[in-house]
Short mmCIF file of C-alpha atoms in Angstrom, two decimals:
data_model
loop_
_atom_site.label_atom_id
_atom_site.label_comp_id
_atom_site.label_asym_id
_atom_site.label_seq_id
_atom_site.Cartn_x
_atom_site.Cartn_y
_atom_site.Cartn_z
CA UNK A 1 174.43 100.11 126.17
CA UNK A 2 171.04 101.31 127.16
CA UNK A 3 169.68 97.79 128.42
CA UNK A 4 172.88 96.93 130.19
CA UNK A 5 173.53 100.01 131.71
CA UNK A 6 171.18 103.18 131.65
CA UNK A 7 168.02 100.99 131.85
CA UNK A 8 168.84 99.40 135.11
CA UNK A 9 169.53 102.58 136.69
CA UNK A 10 166.69 104.34 135.34
CA UNK A 11 164.51 101.68 136.57
CA UNK A 12 165.85 102.09 140.12
CA UNK A 13 163.74 105.43 140.11
CA UNK A 14 159.86 106.06 140.12
CA UNK A 15 158.83 105.54 136.49
CA UNK A 16 157.73 109.48 136.03
CA UNK A 17 161.16 110.70 137.53
CA UNK A 18 162.78 108.13 135.34
CA UNK A 19 161.05 109.55 132.30
CA UNK A 20 162.48 113.01 133.41
CA UNK A 21 165.86 111.99 134.02
CA UNK A 22 165.93 110.10 130.78
CA UNK A 23 164.86 113.02 128.66
CA UNK A 24 167.38 115.13 130.44
CA UNK A 25 170.11 112.77 129.77
CA UNK A 26 169.20 112.24 126.04
CA UNK A 27 169.78 116.17 125.58
CA UNK A 28 172.89 115.68 127.32
CA UNK A 29 174.16 112.81 125.31
CA UNK A 30 173.45 114.19 121.86
CA UNK A 31 175.75 117.33 122.76
CA UNK A 32 178.78 114.94 123.37
CA UNK A 33 180.63 114.36 120.19
CA UNK A 34 181.46 110.69 120.82
CA UNK A 35 178.43 109.66 122.74
CA UNK A 36 176.06 111.10 120.12
CA UNK A 37 177.26 108.86 117.59
CA UNK A 38 176.01 105.83 119.21
CA UNK A 39 172.28 107.18 119.33
CA UNK A 40 171.92 109.73 116.56
CA UNK A 41 170.54 108.56 113.21
CA UNK A 42 169.17 110.56 110.50
CA UNK A 43 166.14 108.49 110.00
CA UNK A 44 166.36 108.08 106.20
CA UNK A 45 164.94 104.88 104.81
CA UNK A 46 167.08 103.17 102.36
CA UNK A 47 164.04 102.94 99.83
CA UNK A 48 163.02 106.63 100.20
CA UNK A 49 160.37 108.29 102.09
CA UNK A 50 156.76 107.12 102.72
CA UNK A 51 154.02 109.34 101.28
CA UNK A 52 151.13 109.38 103.51
CA UNK A 53 148.38 111.86 104.20
CA UNK A 54 149.81 114.56 101.81
CA UNK A 55 153.24 114.35 103.90
CA UNK A 56 156.33 112.65 103.15
CA UNK A 57 157.66 110.57 106.18
CA UNK A 58 161.31 109.72 106.40
CA UNK A 59 160.21 106.36 107.76
CA UNK A 60 157.21 104.68 109.05
CA UNK A 61 158.24 104.69 112.89
CA UNK A 62 156.83 107.46 115.07
CA UNK A 63 156.75 108.32 118.86
CA UNK A 64 153.34 108.27 120.17
CA UNK A 65 151.59 110.78 122.14
CA UNK A 66 152.34 111.13 126.00
CA UNK A 67 156.17 110.61 125.58
CA UNK A 68 156.66 114.40 125.01
CA UNK A 69 153.33 115.88 126.37
CA UNK A 70 154.65 119.41 126.03
CA UNK A 71 156.77 119.23 123.11
CA UNK A 72 159.88 120.10 124.89
CA UNK A 73 162.13 117.47 123.16
CA UNK A 74 161.05 117.40 119.91
CA UNK A 75 164.52 118.11 118.19
CA UNK A 76 166.17 115.77 120.33
CA UNK A 77 163.98 112.92 120.11
CA UNK A 78 163.76 113.39 116.16
CA UNK A 79 167.56 113.09 116.16
CA UNK A 80 167.21 109.35 117.29
CA UNK A 81 165.81 108.52 113.90
CA UNK A 82 161.78 108.70 114.31
CA UNK A 83 160.03 109.41 111.22
CA UNK A 84 157.52 111.48 113.00
CA UNK A 85 156.88 113.06 116.69
CA UNK A 86 153.42 113.13 118.18
CA UNK A 87 153.19 115.75 121.06
CA UNK A 88 150.38 116.11 123.51
CA UNK A 89 147.70 115.09 124.65
CA UNK A 90 147.21 119.02 124.75
CA UNK A 91 144.33 120.51 126.48
CA UNK A 92 142.85 124.21 126.30
CA UNK A 93 144.03 125.14 129.97
CA UNK A 94 146.89 123.73 132.01
CA UNK A 95 146.02 120.68 134.10
CA UNK A 96 148.07 118.81 136.67
CA UNK A 97 146.49 115.72 135.96
CA UNK A 98 145.84 112.79 138.34
CA UNK A 99 147.43 112.31 141.59
CA UNK A 100 150.79 110.49 141.96
CA UNK A 101 151.93 107.83 141.82
CA UNK A 102 150.16 107.57 138.33
CA UNK A 103 152.75 105.73 136.34
CA UNK A 104 153.86 102.18 137.00
CA UNK A 105 156.01 99.49 135.66
CA UNK A 106 154.49 95.94 134.92
CA UNK A 107 158.05 94.42 134.64
CA UNK A 108 156.95 90.80 134.37
CA UNK A 109 154.46 91.75 131.49
CA UNK A 110 156.81 94.63 129.75
CA UNK A 111 154.04 96.88 130.18
CA UNK A 112 152.99 100.00 131.98
CA UNK A 113 150.02 101.16 133.77
CA UNK A 114 149.38 104.88 133.81
CA UNK A 115 146.54 107.03 134.97
CA UNK A 116 148.37 110.45 134.26
CA UNK A 117 145.00 112.43 133.20
CA UNK A 118 146.00 114.57 130.42
CA UNK A 119 148.72 116.66 132.53
CA UNK A 120 150.23 119.25 130.50
CA UNK A 121 151.02 122.90 130.59
CA UNK A 122 148.02 123.97 128.36
CA UNK A 123 147.93 124.71 124.54
CA UNK A 124 149.10 128.23 124.81
CA UNK A 125 152.31 127.38 126.34
CA UNK A 126 152.74 124.82 123.51
CA UNK A 127 151.78 127.32 120.89
CA UNK A 128 154.64 129.78 122.28
CA UNK A 129 157.29 126.83 122.52
CA UNK A 130 156.34 125.83 118.88
CA UNK A 131 156.36 129.28 117.56
CA UNK A 132 159.88 129.89 119.03
CA UNK A 133 161.55 126.74 117.59
CA UNK A 134 162.11 125.19 114.26
CA UNK A 135 162.23 121.55 113.75
CA UNK A 136 163.38 118.95 111.43
CA UNK A 137 160.63 116.55 112.26
CA UNK A 138 156.88 115.77 111.06
CA UNK A 139 155.05 116.85 114.18
CA UNK A 140 151.30 115.57 115.18
CA UNK A 141 149.44 117.54 117.50
CA UNK A 142 147.17 115.26 119.86
CA UNK A 143 144.56 116.98 121.49
CA UNK A 144 142.03 116.55 124.01
CA UNK A 145 139.61 118.23 126.75
CA UNK A 146 140.04 119.36 130.02
CA UNK A 147 138.99 117.26 132.82
CA UNK A 148 136.64 119.77 134.13
CA UNK A 149 134.94 120.25 130.75
CA UNK A 150 131.74 118.40 130.40
CA UNK A 151 131.25 115.97 127.60
CA UNK A 152 128.49 118.12 126.14
CA UNK A 153 130.98 121.06 125.86
CA UNK A 154 133.77 118.98 124.94
CA UNK A 155 133.72 120.12 121.05
CA UNK A 156 134.77 123.68 122.06
CA UNK A 157 137.77 122.28 123.93
CA UNK A 158 138.95 120.27 121.06
CA UNK A 159 138.23 123.08 118.51
CA UNK A 160 140.13 125.57 120.37
CA UNK A 161 143.20 123.55 120.49
CA UNK A 162 142.53 122.57 117.05
CA UNK A 163 142.54 126.19 115.78
CA UNK A 164 145.58 127.47 118.02
CA UNK A 165 148.08 124.52 116.92
CA UNK A 166 146.84 124.56 113.08
CA UNK A 167 149.59 126.41 111.81
CA UNK A 168 152.44 124.75 113.98
CA UNK A 169 151.65 121.07 113.52
CA UNK A 170 151.51 118.73 110.58
CA UNK A 171 148.41 116.61 111.36
CA UNK A 172 146.05 116.18 114.38
CA UNK A 173 144.89 113.29 116.48
CA UNK A 174 141.79 113.55 118.33
CA UNK A 175 142.39 111.67 121.52
CA UNK A 176 138.55 110.27 122.90
CA UNK A 177 140.24 107.15 124.16
CA UNK A 178 142.33 107.72 127.24
CA UNK A 179 140.57 105.86 130.21
CA UNK A 180 142.09 108.33 132.59
CA UNK A 181 139.84 111.24 132.18
CA UNK A 182 136.25 110.50 133.59
CA UNK A 183 133.62 109.87 130.71
CA UNK A 184 136.16 110.60 127.95
CA UNK A 185 135.60 107.31 126.23
CA UNK A 186 132.02 108.03 125.96
CA UNK A 187 132.87 110.54 122.97
CA UNK A 188 133.62 107.33 121.01
CA UNK A 189 130.09 106.71 120.50
CA UNK A 190 128.60 107.32 117.22
CA UNK A 191 126.47 110.63 117.74
CA UNK A 192 128.95 112.71 119.60
CA UNK A 193 132.17 111.45 117.80
CA UNK A 194 130.84 112.18 114.20
CA UNK A 195 129.76 115.87 115.44
CA UNK A 196 133.22 116.27 116.85
CA UNK A 197 134.97 115.35 113.86
CA UNK A 198 132.63 117.01 111.72
CA UNK A 199 133.29 120.34 113.51
CA UNK A 200 136.75 119.91 113.21
CA UNK A 201 136.75 119.09 109.47
CA UNK A 202 134.55 122.00 108.90
CA UNK A 203 137.33 124.32 110.47
CA UNK A 204 139.95 122.48 108.53
CA UNK A 205 138.26 123.02 105.29
CA UNK A 206 137.85 126.91 106.11
CA UNK A 207 141.84 127.10 106.37
CA UNK A 208 144.11 127.96 103.54
CA UNK A 209 145.69 124.55 103.67
CA UNK A 210 143.56 121.39 104.81
CA UNK A 211 145.68 119.18 107.47
CA UNK A 212 144.87 115.57 108.20
CA UNK A 213 142.86 114.55 111.26
CA UNK A 214 142.83 111.04 112.81
CA UNK A 215 141.04 109.46 115.63
CA UNK A 216 142.74 107.83 118.43
CA UNK A 217 140.79 104.65 119.64
CA UNK A 218 140.61 102.18 122.26
CA UNK A 219 141.68 98.62 121.84
CA UNK A 220 138.43 97.60 123.96
CA UNK A 221 135.74 98.48 121.38
CA UNK A 222 133.45 95.75 120.39
CA UNK A 223 133.14 94.70 116.44
CA UNK A 224 130.13 96.84 116.28
CA UNK A 225 131.71 99.94 117.90
CA UNK A 226 134.68 99.52 115.46
CA UNK A 227 132.06 99.40 112.43
CA UNK A 228 130.50 102.35 113.92
CA UNK A 229 134.32 103.85 113.84
CA UNK A 230 134.63 102.96 110.17
CA UNK A 231 131.33 104.56 109.37
CA UNK A 232 132.46 107.76 110.98
CA UNK A 233 135.63 107.99 109.12
CA UNK A 234 133.92 107.41 105.86
CA UNK A 235 130.99 110.11 106.75
CA UNK A 236 133.26 112.70 108.23
CA UNK A 237 136.09 112.07 105.45
CA UNK A 238 138.88 112.56 108.14
CA UNK A 239 142.51 111.01 107.06
CA UNK A 240 142.23 107.84 109.46
CA UNK A 241 142.66 106.24 112.65
CA UNK A 242 145.13 105.83 115.24
CA UNK A 243 144.53 102.38 116.56
CA UNK A 244 145.10 101.92 119.81
CA UNK A 245 145.35 103.49 122.98
CA UNK A 246 145.86 101.82 126.26
CA UNK A 247 143.52 98.80 127.56
CA UNK A 248 141.59 98.71 130.78
CA UNK A 249 141.04 94.90 130.38
CA UNK A 250 143.71 92.99 132.76
CA UNK A 251 143.30 89.43 131.83
CA UNK A 252 146.31 86.95 131.47
CA UNK A 253 148.81 89.37 133.09
CA UNK A 254 151.73 88.09 135.06
CA UNK A 255 151.95 91.03 137.49
CA UNK A 256 149.36 91.53 140.18
CA UNK A 257 147.25 94.62 139.65
CA UNK A 258 144.43 94.40 141.94
CA UNK A 259 146.10 96.84 144.37
CA UNK A 260 147.60 99.20 142.00
CA UNK A 261 144.37 100.97 141.35
CA UNK A 262 142.87 102.47 138.05
CA UNK A 263 144.63 103.01 134.87
CA UNK A 264 145.24 102.03 131.19
CA UNK A 265 147.87 99.06 130.43
CA UNK A 266 150.40 99.72 127.43
CA UNK A 267 153.07 97.43 126.22
CA UNK A 268 152.99 93.74 125.33
CA UNK A 269 149.55 93.02 126.70
CA UNK A 270 147.88 95.16 124.03
CA UNK A 271 150.04 93.97 121.08
CA UNK A 272 147.46 91.31 119.78
CA UNK A 273 144.25 93.47 120.91
CA UNK A 274 145.79 96.24 118.77
CA UNK A 275 146.33 94.29 115.69
CA UNK A 276 143.18 92.98 115.90
CA UNK A 277 141.50 96.23 115.89
CA UNK A 278 143.98 97.23 112.95
CA UNK A 279 142.70 94.27 110.86
CA UNK A 280 138.97 95.06 111.34
CA UNK A 281 139.50 98.76 110.44
CA UNK A 282 141.70 97.89 107.11
CA UNK A 283 138.86 95.56 106.11
CA UNK A 284 136.19 98.24 106.49
CA UNK A 285 138.08 101.31 105.26
CA UNK A 286 139.20 102.46 101.75
CA UNK A 287 142.75 102.07 101.00
CA UNK A 288 143.42 105.82 101.28
CA UNK A 289 142.29 106.00 104.83
CA UNK A 290 145.30 106.00 107.05
CA UNK A 291 146.01 103.86 110.10
CA UNK A 292 148.70 104.25 112.52
CA UNK A 293 149.15 101.19 114.46
CA UNK A 294 150.20 101.72 118.11
CA UNK A 295 150.61 98.98 121.09
CA UNK A 296 153.37 96.26 122.05
CA UNK A 297 155.94 97.24 119.59
CA UNK A 298 159.26 95.99 120.90
CA UNK A 299 161.00 94.62 117.59
CA UNK A 300 161.18 94.93 114.03
CA UNK A 301 159.09 91.95 113.98
CA UNK A 302 156.06 93.50 115.84
CA UNK A 303 156.10 96.72 113.84
CA UNK A 304 155.80 94.13 110.56
CA UNK A 305 153.02 92.42 111.96
CA UNK A 306 151.05 96.08 112.38
CA UNK A 307 152.10 96.66 108.73
CA UNK A 308 150.83 93.38 107.66
CA UNK A 309 147.64 93.86 109.92
CA UNK A 310 146.96 96.90 107.63
CA UNK A 311 148.74 99.76 109.37
CA UNK A 312 150.46 102.31 107.11
CA UNK A 313 152.51 103.86 109.81
CA UNK A 314 153.48 102.76 113.33
CA UNK A 315 154.40 104.31 116.72
CA UNK A 316 156.32 103.23 119.76
CA UNK A 317 155.98 104.13 123.42
CA UNK A 318 156.38 101.59 126.05
CA UNK A 319 158.77 99.35 123.83
CA UNK A 320 160.84 102.56 123.54
CA UNK A 321 161.40 102.69 127.23
CA UNK A 322 161.99 98.91 127.84
CA UNK A 323 164.34 98.55 124.54
CA UNK A 324 165.83 101.88 124.27
CA UNK A 325 166.92 104.17 121.37
CA UNK A 326 168.77 101.27 119.46
CA UNK A 327 165.16 99.84 118.73
CA UNK A 328 164.50 102.69 116.24
CA UNK A 329 167.37 102.32 113.90
CA UNK A 330 166.36 98.79 113.58
CA UNK A 331 163.26 99.50 112.20
CA UNK A 332 164.03 102.56 109.96
CA UNK A 333 163.81 100.69 106.64
CA UNK A 334 160.52 99.05 107.43
#
């Protein structure tokens, strides 16, 4: 039904507007008794839950950050069968993000090009929203820095979001890999990333309950840089890595992108790049370190390839937009 009716209608609109329409429609559909039977799913895996990072996930399939930036649709999205929902990226202060248009479809490549720029309502709005609600879902908090904060002062931004959200989410993802905030990817370098993750780990250790921290990395890192990430994860003893964010490489695309401006590409073009990064991480990390695989998952076979490469859990985003809610129930028992 989604691919035959809803997707063609949604794709008539600008992608950002279509996203808002889709989320509003989801909320409406789930409240109509007969229609909600089509999409609603418990998310329970036949072989039982997945124990990971000290948490028990209903299944391995999560929704990646960026889809519900401000945590407004957690309960609705969780009813589609997702094992976990990652909200954000959240920054200390509200920010508008980059000028529109900033989200584009590359239909020939089954991809998206985005340069959103961490648009969100800020961490205090998120805190208020989460405190006023209860969710039947594992929630990840994806945190970042404000665009106006220089890299030298970025640790304070991450720590502020971390501390404000600590009692309200189940795990954290440190986003240092978006290509849409100037110089952000420089924070993936060994020295600043070690310092940042050590600061957050120290804060976590001071709490009554220690929560998992992962770092989200780009698919465009060199092998030496990936080895540095492995060393950093071991040294700081964080829970693991989310691999990967969007790519800035535009090779072998069917769509013409030279006139579309800057941005990161998600979807099928990043699938194999992500799998390669996962394999390298798994080869170098201890078994107990968690890898969440992201990038180019459209089918059960795509998700299985991530697990085979070494991922413990997976997340979807662009594939969810192209394939619709039914893809989740097809993967629940992975």
